Short mmCIF file of C-alpha atoms in Angstrom, two decimals:
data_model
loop_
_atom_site.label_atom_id
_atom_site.label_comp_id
_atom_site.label_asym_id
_atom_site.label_seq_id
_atom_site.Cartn_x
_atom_site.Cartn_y
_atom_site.Cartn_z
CA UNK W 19 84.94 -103.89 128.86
CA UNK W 20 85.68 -101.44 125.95
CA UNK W 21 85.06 -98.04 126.99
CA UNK W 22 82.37 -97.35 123.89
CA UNK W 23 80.15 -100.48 125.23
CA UNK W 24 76.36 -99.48 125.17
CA UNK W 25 75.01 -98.38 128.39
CA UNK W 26 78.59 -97.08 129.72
CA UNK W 27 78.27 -93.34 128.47
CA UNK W 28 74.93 -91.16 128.47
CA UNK W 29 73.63 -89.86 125.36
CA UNK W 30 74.70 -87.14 123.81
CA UNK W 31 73.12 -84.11 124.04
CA UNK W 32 72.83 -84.28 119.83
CA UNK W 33 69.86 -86.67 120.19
CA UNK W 34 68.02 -84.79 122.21
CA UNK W 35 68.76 -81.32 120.54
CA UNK W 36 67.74 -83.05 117.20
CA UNK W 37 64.22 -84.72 119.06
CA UNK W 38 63.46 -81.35 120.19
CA UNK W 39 64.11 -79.85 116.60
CA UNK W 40 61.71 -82.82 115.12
CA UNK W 41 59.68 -82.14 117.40
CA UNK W 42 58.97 -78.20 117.32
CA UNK W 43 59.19 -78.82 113.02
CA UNK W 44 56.34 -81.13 113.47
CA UNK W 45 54.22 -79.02 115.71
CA UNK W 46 54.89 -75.54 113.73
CA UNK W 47 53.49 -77.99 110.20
CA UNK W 48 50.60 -79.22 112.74
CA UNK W 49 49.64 -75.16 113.27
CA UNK W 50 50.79 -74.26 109.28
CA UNK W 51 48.11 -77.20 107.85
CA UNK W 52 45.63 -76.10 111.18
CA UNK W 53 45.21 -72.58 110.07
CA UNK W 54 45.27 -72.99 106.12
CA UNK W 55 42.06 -75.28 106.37
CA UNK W 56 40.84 -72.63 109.14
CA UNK W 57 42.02 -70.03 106.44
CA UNK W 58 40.25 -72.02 103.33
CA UNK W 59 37.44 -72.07 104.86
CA UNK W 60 37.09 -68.14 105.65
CA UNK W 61 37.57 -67.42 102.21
CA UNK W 62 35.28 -70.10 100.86
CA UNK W 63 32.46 -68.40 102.73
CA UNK W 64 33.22 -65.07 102.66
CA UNK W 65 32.91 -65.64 98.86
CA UNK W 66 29.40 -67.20 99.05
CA UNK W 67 28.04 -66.31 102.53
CA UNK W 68 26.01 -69.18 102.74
CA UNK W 69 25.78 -70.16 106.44
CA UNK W 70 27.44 -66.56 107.87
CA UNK W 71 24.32 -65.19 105.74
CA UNK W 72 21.54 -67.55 107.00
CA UNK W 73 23.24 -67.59 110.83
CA UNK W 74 23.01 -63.76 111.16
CA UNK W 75 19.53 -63.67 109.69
CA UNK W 76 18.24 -66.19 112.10
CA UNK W 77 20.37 -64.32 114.98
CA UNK W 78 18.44 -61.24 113.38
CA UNK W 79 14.91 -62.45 112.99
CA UNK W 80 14.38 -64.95 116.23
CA UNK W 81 14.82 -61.68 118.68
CA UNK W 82 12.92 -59.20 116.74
CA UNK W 83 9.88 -61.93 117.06
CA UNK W 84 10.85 -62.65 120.84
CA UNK W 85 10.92 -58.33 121.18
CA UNK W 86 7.71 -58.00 119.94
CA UNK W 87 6.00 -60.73 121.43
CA UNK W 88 7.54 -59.95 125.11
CA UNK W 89 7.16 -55.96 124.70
CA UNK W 90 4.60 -55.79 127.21
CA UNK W 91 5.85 -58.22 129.89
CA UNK W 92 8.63 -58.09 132.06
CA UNK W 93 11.24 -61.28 131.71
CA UNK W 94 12.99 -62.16 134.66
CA UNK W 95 16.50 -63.10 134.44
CA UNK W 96 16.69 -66.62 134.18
CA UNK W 97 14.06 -66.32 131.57
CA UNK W 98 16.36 -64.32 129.45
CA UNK W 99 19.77 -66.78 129.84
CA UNK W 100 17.35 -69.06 128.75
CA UNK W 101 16.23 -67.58 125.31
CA UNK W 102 19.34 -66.30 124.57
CA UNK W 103 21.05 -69.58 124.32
CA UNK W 104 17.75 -71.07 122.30
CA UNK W 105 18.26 -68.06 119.60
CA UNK W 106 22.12 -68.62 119.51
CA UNK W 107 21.65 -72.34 119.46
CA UNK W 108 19.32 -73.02 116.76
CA UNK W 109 21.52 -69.95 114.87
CA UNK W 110 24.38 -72.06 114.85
CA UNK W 111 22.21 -75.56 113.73
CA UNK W 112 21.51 -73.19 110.46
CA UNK W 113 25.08 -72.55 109.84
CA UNK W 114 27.73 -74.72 111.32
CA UNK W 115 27.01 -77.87 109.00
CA UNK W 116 27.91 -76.22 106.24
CA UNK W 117 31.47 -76.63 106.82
CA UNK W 118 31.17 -80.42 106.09
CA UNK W 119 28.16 -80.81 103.93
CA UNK W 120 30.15 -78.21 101.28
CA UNK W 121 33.51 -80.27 101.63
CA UNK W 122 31.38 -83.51 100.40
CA UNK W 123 29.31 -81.77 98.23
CA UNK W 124 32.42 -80.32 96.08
CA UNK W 125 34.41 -83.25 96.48
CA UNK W 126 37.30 -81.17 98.66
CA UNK W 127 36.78 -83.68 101.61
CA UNK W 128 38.76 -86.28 99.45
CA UNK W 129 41.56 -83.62 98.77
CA UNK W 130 41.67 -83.10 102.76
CA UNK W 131 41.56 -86.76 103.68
CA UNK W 132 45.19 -87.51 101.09
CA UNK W 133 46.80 -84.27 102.02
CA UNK W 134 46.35 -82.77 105.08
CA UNK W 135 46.35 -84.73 108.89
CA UNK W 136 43.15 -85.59 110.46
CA UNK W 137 44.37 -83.89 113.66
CA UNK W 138 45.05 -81.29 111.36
CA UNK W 139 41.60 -81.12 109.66
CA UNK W 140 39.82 -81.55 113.26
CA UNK W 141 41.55 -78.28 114.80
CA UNK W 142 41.06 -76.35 111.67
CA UNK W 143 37.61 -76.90 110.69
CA UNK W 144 37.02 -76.06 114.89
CA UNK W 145 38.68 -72.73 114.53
CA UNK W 146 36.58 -71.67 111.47
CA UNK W 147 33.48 -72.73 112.96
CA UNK W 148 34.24 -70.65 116.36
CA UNK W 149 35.27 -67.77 114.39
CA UNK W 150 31.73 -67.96 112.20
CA UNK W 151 30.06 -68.35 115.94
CA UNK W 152 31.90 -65.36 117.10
CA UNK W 153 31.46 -63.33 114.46
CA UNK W 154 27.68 -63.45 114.28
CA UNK W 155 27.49 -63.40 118.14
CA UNK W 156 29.31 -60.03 117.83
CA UNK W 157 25.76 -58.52 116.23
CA UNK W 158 23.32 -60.89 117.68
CA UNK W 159 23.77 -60.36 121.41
CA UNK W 160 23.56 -56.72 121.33
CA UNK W 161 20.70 -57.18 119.11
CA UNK W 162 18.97 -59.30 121.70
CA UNK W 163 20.12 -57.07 124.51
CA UNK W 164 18.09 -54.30 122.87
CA UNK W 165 14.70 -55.58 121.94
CA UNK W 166 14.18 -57.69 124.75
CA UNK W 167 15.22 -54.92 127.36
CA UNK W 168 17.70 -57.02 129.03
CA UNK W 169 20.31 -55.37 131.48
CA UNK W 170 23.72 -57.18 131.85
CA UNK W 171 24.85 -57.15 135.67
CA UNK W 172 28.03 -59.20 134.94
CA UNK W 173 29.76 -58.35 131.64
CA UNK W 174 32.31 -60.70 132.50
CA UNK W 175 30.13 -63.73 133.22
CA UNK W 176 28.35 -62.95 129.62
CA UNK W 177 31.56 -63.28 127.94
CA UNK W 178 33.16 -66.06 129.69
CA UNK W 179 29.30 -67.78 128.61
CA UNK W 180 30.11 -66.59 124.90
CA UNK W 181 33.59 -68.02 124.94
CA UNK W 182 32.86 -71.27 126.79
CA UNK W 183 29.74 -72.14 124.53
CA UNK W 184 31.32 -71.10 121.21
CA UNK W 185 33.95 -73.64 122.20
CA UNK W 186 31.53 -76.74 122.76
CA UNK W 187 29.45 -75.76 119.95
CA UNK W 188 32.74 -75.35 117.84
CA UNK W 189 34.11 -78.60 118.37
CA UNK W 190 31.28 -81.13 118.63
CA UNK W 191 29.85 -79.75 114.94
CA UNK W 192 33.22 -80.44 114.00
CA UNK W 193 32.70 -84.39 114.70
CA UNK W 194 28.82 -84.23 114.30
CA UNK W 195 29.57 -82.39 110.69
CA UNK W 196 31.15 -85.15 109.30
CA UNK W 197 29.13 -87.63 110.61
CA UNK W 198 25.61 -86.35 109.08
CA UNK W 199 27.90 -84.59 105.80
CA UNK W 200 28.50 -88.72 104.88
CA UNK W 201 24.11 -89.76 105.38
CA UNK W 202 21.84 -88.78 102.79
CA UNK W 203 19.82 -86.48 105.33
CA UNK W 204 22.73 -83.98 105.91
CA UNK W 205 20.68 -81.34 107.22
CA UNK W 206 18.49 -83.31 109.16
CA UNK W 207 20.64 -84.99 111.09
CA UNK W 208 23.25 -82.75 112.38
CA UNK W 209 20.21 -81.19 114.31
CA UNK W 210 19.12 -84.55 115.62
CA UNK W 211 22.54 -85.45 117.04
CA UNK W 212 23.47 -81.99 118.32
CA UNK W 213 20.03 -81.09 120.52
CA UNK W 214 20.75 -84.47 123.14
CA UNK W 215 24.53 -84.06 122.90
CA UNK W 216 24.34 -80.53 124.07
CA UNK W 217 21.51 -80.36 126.36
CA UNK W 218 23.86 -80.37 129.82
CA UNK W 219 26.06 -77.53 128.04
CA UNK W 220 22.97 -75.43 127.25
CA UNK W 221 20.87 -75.86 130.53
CA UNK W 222 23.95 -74.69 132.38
CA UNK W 223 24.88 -71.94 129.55
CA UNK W 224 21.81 -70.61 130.42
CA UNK W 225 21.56 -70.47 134.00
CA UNK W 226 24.99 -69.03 133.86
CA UNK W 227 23.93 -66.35 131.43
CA UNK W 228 20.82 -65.98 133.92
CA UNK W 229 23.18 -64.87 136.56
CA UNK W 230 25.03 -62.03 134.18
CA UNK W 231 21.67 -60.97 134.18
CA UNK W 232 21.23 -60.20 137.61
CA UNK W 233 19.56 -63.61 138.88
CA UNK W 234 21.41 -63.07 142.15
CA UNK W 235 22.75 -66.67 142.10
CA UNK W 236 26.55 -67.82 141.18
CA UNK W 237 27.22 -68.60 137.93
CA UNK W 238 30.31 -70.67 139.35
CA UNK W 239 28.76 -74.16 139.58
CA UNK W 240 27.39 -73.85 136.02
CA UNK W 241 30.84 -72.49 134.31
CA UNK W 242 32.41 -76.02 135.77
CA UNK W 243 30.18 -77.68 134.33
CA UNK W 244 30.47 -76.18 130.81
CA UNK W 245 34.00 -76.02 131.25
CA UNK W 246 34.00 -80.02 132.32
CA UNK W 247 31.52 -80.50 129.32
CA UNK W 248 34.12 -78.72 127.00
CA UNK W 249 37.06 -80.77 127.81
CA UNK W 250 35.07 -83.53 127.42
CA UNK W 251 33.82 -82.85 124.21
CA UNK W 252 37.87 -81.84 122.95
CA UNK W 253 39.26 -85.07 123.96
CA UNK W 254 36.35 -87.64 122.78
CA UNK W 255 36.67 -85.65 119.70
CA UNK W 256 40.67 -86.44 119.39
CA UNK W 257 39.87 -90.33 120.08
CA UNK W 258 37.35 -90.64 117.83
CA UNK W 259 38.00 -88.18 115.05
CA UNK W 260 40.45 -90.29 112.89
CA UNK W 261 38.16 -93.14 112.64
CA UNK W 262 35.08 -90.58 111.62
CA UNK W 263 37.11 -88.92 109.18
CA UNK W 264 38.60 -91.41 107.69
#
């Protein structure tokens, strides 16, 4: 047998060192096209302030009404997880289709679909819409902290609440958005598929927020839950985004 026969040697290290190099190249242009949609879309709204205007207004107006209304009465706990993840969740169903609805409504979505990779699009339009959640969460929650009297036991809780539903909420309007941005009722229907969807994540955000309250319970069984719900949402979302954006 000739001593260059295929199968008698190992591969050279070359193949691998250039597969690693391909690799790494294609995963630093997967971030690069990632974070210039992510960064198109800050400064599209920061030049109009369309849905970071009407999200903080809502975040704004929906706990001066619940402040005034509950003045006199004194909320327990679970009461107040409760609200807060009604005001922040019908703040973000004012905002977070906009991201889509715009894209079809100036004819950019087109531009996206030939140029840029749907896995691309998915991660970047999900990073925008967290940072919008964020953003507006930043002034909200203190907001609602202060009229409604509430006293945060567990700071940490809170936060890990925040981060965990900002995630779901981020990602599923991402999918949801360009579903309803293609119907005729865009605005109607990104509600109506978003309320069901999220109902598990929200109960449990809101027992969990509960317990930063000072509920007494543990907020551990409801965290795995919205962390399960979470990871569920990010990998249905890379299965079935190609065929919805596309």
């Amino acid at each position: 047998m000739r001593p260059h026969a295929k199968g008698l040697f190992p591969p050279s290290p070359l193949i691998f060192a250039r597969a690693k190099t391909q690799t790494f190249g294609s995963l630093k242009a997967f971030l690069a096209a990632a974070w210039a949609v992510a960064l198109k879309d800050f400064r599209s709204e920061w030049r109009s302030r369309a849905a970071l205007s009407a999200v903080a207004l809502f975040s704004f107006a929906a706990p001066v009404a619940l402040g005034y209304a509950l003045s006199n009465l004194a909320v327990e706990p679970e009461i107040l997880g409760g609200l807060l993840w009604v005001v922040l969740f019908f703040a973000a169903m004012v905002g977070l289709p906009r991201a889509f609805v715009k894209e079809e409504e100036t004819g950019t979505a087109t531009l996206l679909r030939l140029h840029i990779a749907p896995d691309a699009v998915l991660w970047g339009k999900a990073l925008g819409q967290f940072a919008l959640l964020f953003a507006t969460q930043l002034g909200a929650v203190p907001i609602f902290l202060l009229l409604l009297k509430a006293r945060v036991e567990e700071p940490l809780t809170l936060l890990l609440c925040l981060v965990l539903g900002d995630i779901g909420l981020a990602v599923s309007s991402c999918i949801l958005g360009a579903i309803a941005a293609q119907s005729r009722s865009k605005g109607a229907l990104f509600p109506a598929l978003a309320a069901p969807l999220l109902l598990p994540i929200l109960a449990s955000l809101s027992v969990a927020s509960g317990v930063a309250f000072g509920s007494g319970f543990s907020a551990a069984p409801a965290l795995q839950v919205v962390l399960a719900f979470d990871l569920a949402l990010v990998a249905g979302s890379v299965f079935l985004w190609e065929f919805v954006w596309e």
